[in-house]
Amino acid sequence: QQQVKQSPQSLIVQKGGIPIINCAYENTAFDYFPWYQQFPGKGPALLIAIRPDVSEKKEGRFTISFNKSAKQFSLHIMDSQPGDSATYFCAALISSGSARQLTFGSGTQLTVLP
Amino acid sequence: EPEVTQTPSHQVTQMGQEVILRCVPISNHLYFYWYRQILGQKVEFLVSFYNNEISEKSEIFDDQFSVERPDGSNFTLKIRSTKLEDSAMYFCASRGGAAYNEQFFGPGTRLTVL
């Protein structure tokens, strides 16, 4: 019940395309959902995050869509660029918990072709 | 911009040896974490630390692991007797205070156990 399931495992798009990465969770106690971007040899970097009281959040070219009833959320990257090529992880946490440890999805390796 | 730093970037050790991984969290942060990422797999929570004690730990964090904040700036992870399966990337993360959910990750230490 603590798992966050992420798909697809890998994704290749052309420059300017709109890759979409999907995540699903079971634990309804999760109430904060960040996305992290990871380049090879680097640590995960927070990209954007959403709470379940909104259905969409946009920051620059990155948009999270959230469907609370379906327990699903997704990341859309508008006008994708080769520099967006990285591994993307969705995650979830319980903000009322003392530790607020992150539960990560399995990651999506995105390649944006020039 | 403040950042989490980790040393060393790469540690090679023999099975059965003790290793200490070091982290310097962001200076005004209060909550500290260790996560692990086995090559090609997802990031997994190990332990969280607040107010000089462990607040939460995962099943991975067994008696071979310990954490310490020996002074006001460092946060360490010790593995007492390393096993081959401990080979992974270890990430330190920190979080500001109770009002914040965002965790900031360091660049990681790659641990190779031979």
CSV table of C-alpha atoms in Angstrom, one decimal:
chain,number,residue,atom,x,y,z
A,1,GLN,CA,0.0,0.0,0.0
A,2,GLN,CA,3.0,2.2,0.4
A,3,GLN,CA,4.0,1.8,-3.3
A,4,VAL,CA,3.9,4.5,-6.0
A,5,LYS,CA,3.7,2.9,-9.5
A,6,GLN,CA,5.2,4.8,-12.4
A,7,SER,CA,5.0,4.4,-16.1
A,8,PRO,CA,6.4,4.2,-18.7
A,9,GLN,CA,9.9,3.0,-17.8
A,10,SER,CA,11.4,4.9,-20.8
A,11,LEU,CA,10.1,7.4,-23.2
A,12,ILE,CA,11.6,8.9,-26.4
A,13,VAL,CA,10.1,12.0,-28.0
A,14,GLN,CA,11.1,14.5,-30.6
A,15,LYS,CA,12.1,18.0,-29.6
A,16,GLY,CA,8.9,20.0,-29.2
A,17,GLY,CA,6.9,17.0,-28.2
A,18,ILE,CA,4.9,16.6,-25.0
A,19,PRO,CA,6.0,13.6,-23.0
A,20,ILE,CA,3.6,12.4,-20.3
A,21,ILE,CA,4.6,10.3,-17.3
A,22,ASN,CA,2.0,8.7,-15.2
A,23,CYS,CA,2.0,7.7,-11.5
A,24,ALA,CA,-0.6,5.9,-9.3
A,25,TYR,CA,-0.8,5.4,-5.6
A,26,GLU,CA,-2.9,3.3,-3.2
A,27,ASN,CA,-2.3,5.0,0.2
A,28,THR,CA,-4.9,7.8,0.6
A,29,ALA,CA,-2.9,9.2,3.4
A,30,PHE,CA,-0.4,10.6,0.9
A,31,ASP,CA,-1.0,14.3,0.5
A,32,TYR,CA,2.0,15.8,-1.1
A,33,PHE,CA,3.2,14.7,-4.5
A,34,PRO,CA,6.6,16.0,-5.9
A,35,TRP,CA,8.3,15.2,-9.1
A,36,TYR,CA,12.1,14.9,-9.2
A,37,GLN,CA,14.5,15.2,-12.1
A,38,GLN,CA,17.7,13.3,-12.0
A,39,PHE,CA,20.7,13.7,-14.4
A,40,PRO,CA,23.3,10.9,-14.6
A,41,GLY,CA,25.7,11.1,-11.6
A,42,LYS,CA,23.6,13.7,-9.8
A,43,GLY,CA,21.1,13.6,-7.0
A,44,PRO,CA,17.3,14.1,-7.6
A,45,ALA,CA,16.3,17.7,-7.9
A,46,LEU,CA,12.8,18.9,-7.0
A,47,LEU,CA,11.0,20.0,-10.2
A,48,ILE,CA,7.4,20.7,-9.2
A,49,ALA,CA,5.0,19.4,-6.5
A,50,ILE,CA,1.2,19.3,-6.0
A,51,ARG,CA,-1.3,18.8,-3.2
A,52,PRO,CA,-4.5,16.8,-3.8
A,53,ASP,CA,-6.7,19.9,-3.2
A,54,VAL,CA,-5.9,21.1,-6.8
A,55,SER,CA,-6.3,19.3,-10.0
A,56,GLU,CA,-3.5,21.0,-11.9
A,57,LYS,CA,-0.3,22.9,-11.3
A,58,LYS,CA,1.9,24.6,-13.9
A,59,GLU,CA,5.4,25.9,-13.5
A,60,GLY,CA,7.0,27.0,-16.7
A,61,ARG,CA,6.9,24.1,-19.2
A,62,PHE,CA,6.1,21.5,-16.5
A,63,THR,CA,2.5,20.7,-15.5
A,64,ILE,CA,1.2,18.2,-13.0
A,65,SER,CA,-2.3,16.9,-13.5
A,66,PHE,CA,-3.9,15.3,-10.4
A,67,ASN,CA,-6.9,13.0,-10.3
A,68,LYS,CA,-7.8,12.4,-6.6
A,69,SER,CA,-10.6,9.9,-7.2
A,70,ALA,CA,-8.5,7.8,-9.4
A,71,LYS,CA,-5.4,8.2,-7.2
A,72,GLN,CA,-3.3,9.1,-10.2
A,73,PHE,CA,-1.1,12.0,-11.2
A,74,SER,CA,1.0,12.8,-14.2
A,75,LEU,CA,3.7,15.1,-15.4
A,76,HIS,CA,3.5,16.8,-18.8
A,77,ILE,CA,6.5,18.6,-20.3
A,78,MET,CA,5.5,21.1,-22.9
A,79,ASP,CA,7.8,22.0,-25.8
A,80,SER,CA,10.3,19.4,-24.6
A,81,GLN,CA,14.0,20.1,-25.3
A,82,PRO,CA,17.1,17.9,-25.5
A,83,GLY,CA,18.2,19.4,-22.2
A,84,ASP,CA,15.1,17.8,-20.6
A,85,SER,CA,16.6,14.3,-21.2
A,86,ALA,CA,16.9,12.9,-17.7
A,87,THR,CA,15.3,10.4,-15.4
A,88,TYR,CA,12.0,11.6,-13.8
A,89,PHE,CA,10.7,10.2,-10.5
A,90,CYS,CA,7.3,10.8,-9.0
A,91,ALA,CA,7.1,10.6,-5.3
A,92,ALA,CA,4.6,10.9,-2.4
A,93,LEU,CA,4.6,11.6,1.3
A,94,ILE,CA,2.3,12.1,4.2
A,95,SER,CA,2.8,15.6,5.4
A,96,SER,CA,1.2,15.0,8.8
A,97,GLY,CA,3.9,12.4,9.6
A,98,SER,CA,6.9,13.4,11.7
A,99,ALA,CA,9.4,12.0,9.3
A,100,ARG,CA,7.7,12.8,5.9
A,101,GLN,CA,9.9,10.3,4.1
A,102,LEU,CA,9.5,10.2,0.4
A,103,THR,CA,8.1,7.1,-1.4
A,104,PHE,CA,9.4,7.1,-4.9
A,105,GLY,CA,8.1,5.7,-8.2
A,106,SER,CA,10.4,3.5,-10.2
A,107,GLY,CA,11.5,6.3,-12.6
A,108,THR,CA,11.1,7.1,-16.3
A,109,GLN,CA,14.1,7.7,-18.5
A,110,LEU,CA,13.2,10.4,-20.9
A,111,THR,CA,15.1,11.0,-24.1
A,112,VAL,CA,14.3,14.1,-26.2
A,113,LEU,CA,15.7,13.9,-29.7
A,114,PRO,CA,17.0,17.0,-31.4
B,1,GLU,CA,22.2,29.0,-3.5
B,2,PRO,CA,22.6,26.7,-0.4
B,3,GLU,CA,23.1,23.0,-1.3
B,4,VAL,CA,23.6,19.7,0.4
B,5,THR,CA,27.1,18.3,0.0
B,6,GLN,CA,28.4,14.8,0.3
B,7,THR,CA,31.8,13.2,0.6
B,8,PRO,CA,33.3,11.1,-0.8
B,9,SER,CA,31.8,11.0,-4.2
B,10,HIS,CA,32.9,7.4,-4.7
B,11,GLN,CA,34.0,4.9,-2.0
B,12,VAL,CA,35.3,1.5,-2.8
B,13,THR,CA,35.6,-1.0,0.1
B,14,GLN,CA,36.1,-4.7,0.7
B,15,MET,CA,33.2,-6.8,2.0
B,16,GLY,CA,33.1,-6.8,5.8
B,17,GLN,CA,34.7,-3.4,6.2
B,18,GLU,CA,33.1,-0.4,7.8
B,19,VAL,CA,32.4,2.7,5.8
B,20,ILE,CA,31.3,6.2,6.9
B,21,LEU,CA,29.5,8.4,4.4
B,22,ARG,CA,29.4,12.1,5.2
B,23,CYS,CA,26.9,14.8,4.4
B,24,VAL,CA,26.6,18.5,5.1
B,25,PRO,CA,23.0,19.4,5.0
B,26,ILE,CA,21.7,22.9,4.2
B,27,SER,CA,22.7,25.0,7.2
B,28,ASN,CA,19.3,26.1,8.7
B,29,HIS,CA,17.6,22.8,8.0
B,30,LEU,CA,16.3,20.6,10.8
B,31,TYR,CA,15.3,17.3,9.2
B,32,PHE,CA,17.8,14.9,7.6
B,33,TYR,CA,17.5,11.8,5.5
B,34,TRP,CA,19.5,9.1,3.9
B,35,TYR,CA,18.2,7.3,0.8
B,36,ARG,CA,19.7,4.6,-1.3
B,37,GLN,CA,19.5,3.9,-5.1
B,38,ILE,CA,20.7,0.6,-6.4
B,39,LEU,CA,21.9,1.0,-10.0
B,40,GLY,CA,19.0,1.3,-12.3
B,41,GLN,CA,16.4,1.1,-9.6
B,42,LYS,CA,14.3,3.6,-7.7
B,43,VAL,CA,15.3,5.7,-4.8
B,44,GLU,CA,14.5,4.0,-1.4
B,45,PHE,CA,14.2,5.6,2.0
B,46,LEU,CA,16.6,4.5,4.6
B,47,VAL,CA,16.2,6.7,7.7
B,48,SER,CA,15.1,10.1,8.9
B,49,PHE,CA,16.7,12.1,11.7
B,50,TYR,CA,15.5,15.0,13.8
B,51,ASN,CA,16.5,16.6,17.0
B,52,ASN,CA,19.4,14.2,17.4
B,53,GLU,CA,17.4,11.0,17.1
B,54,ILE,CA,16.0,8.7,14.4
B,55,SER,CA,12.4,9.6,13.7
B,56,GLU,CA,11.7,6.8,11.1
B,57,LYS,CA,13.6,4.0,9.5
B,58,SER,CA,12.9,1.5,6.8
B,59,GLU,CA,13.3,-2.3,6.8
B,60,ILE,CA,16.6,-1.8,4.9
B,61,PHE,CA,18.0,0.1,7.8
B,62,ASP,CA,19.1,-2.8,10.0
B,63,ASP,CA,21.6,-3.1,12.8
B,64,GLN,CA,24.5,-2.7,10.4
B,65,PHE,CA,23.5,0.9,9.8
B,66,SER,CA,23.7,3.8,12.1
B,67,VAL,CA,23.5,7.6,11.7
B,68,GLU,CA,25.0,10.4,13.7
B,69,ARG,CA,25.1,14.2,13.8
B,70,PRO,CA,28.5,14.5,15.4
B,71,ASP,CA,28.6,18.3,15.3
B,72,GLY,CA,26.4,21.2,14.1
B,73,SER,CA,27.0,20.7,10.5
B,74,ASN,CA,27.8,17.0,9.6
B,75,PHE,CA,25.4,14.1,9.2
B,76,THR,CA,26.9,10.7,8.8
B,77,LEU,CA,25.8,7.2,7.7
B,78,LYS,CA,27.9,4.3,9.0
B,79,ILE,CA,27.7,0.8,7.6
B,80,ARG,CA,29.4,-1.5,10.1
B,81,SER,CA,30.2,-4.5,8.0
B,82,THR,CA,29.5,-4.0,4.3
B,83,LYS,CA,27.9,-6.6,2.1
B,84,LEU,CA,28.0,-6.9,-1.6
B,85,GLU,CA,24.4,-5.9,-1.8
B,86,ASP,CA,25.2,-2.6,-0.1
B,87,SER,CA,26.7,-1.4,-3.4
B,88,ALA,CA,24.5,1.6,-4.3
B,89,MET,CA,24.3,5.3,-4.6
B,90,TYR,CA,23.6,6.9,-1.2
B,91,PHE,CA,21.9,10.2,-1.1
B,92,CYS,CA,21.6,12.6,1.8
B,93,ALA,CA,18.7,15.0,1.9
B,94,SER,CA,17.6,17.8,4.2
B,95,ARG,CA,14.3,19.6,4.9
B,96,GLY,CA,13.8,23.0,6.5
B,97,GLY,CA,11.2,22.8,9.2
B,98,ALA,CA,7.8,21.5,10.2
B,99,ALA,CA,6.1,23.9,7.7
B,100,TYR,CA,8.0,22.6,4.7
B,101,ASN,CA,7.8,19.4,2.7
B,102,GLU,CA,10.5,20.0,0.2
B,103,GLN,CA,13.6,17.8,0.5
B,104,PHE,CA,16.8,18.8,-1.1
B,105,PHE,CA,19.2,16.1,-2.2
B,106,GLY,CA,23.0,16.0,-2.3
B,107,PRO,CA,24.9,14.6,-5.3
B,108,GLY,CA,25.3,11.2,-3.7
B,109,THR,CA,28.1,8.9,-2.8
B,110,ARG,CA,28.6,5.9,-5.0
B,111,LEU,CA,29.5,2.9,-2.7
B,112,THR,CA,31.1,-0.1,-4.3
B,113,VAL,CA,31.6,-3.2,-2.2
B,114,LEU,CA,34.0,-5.8,-3.6
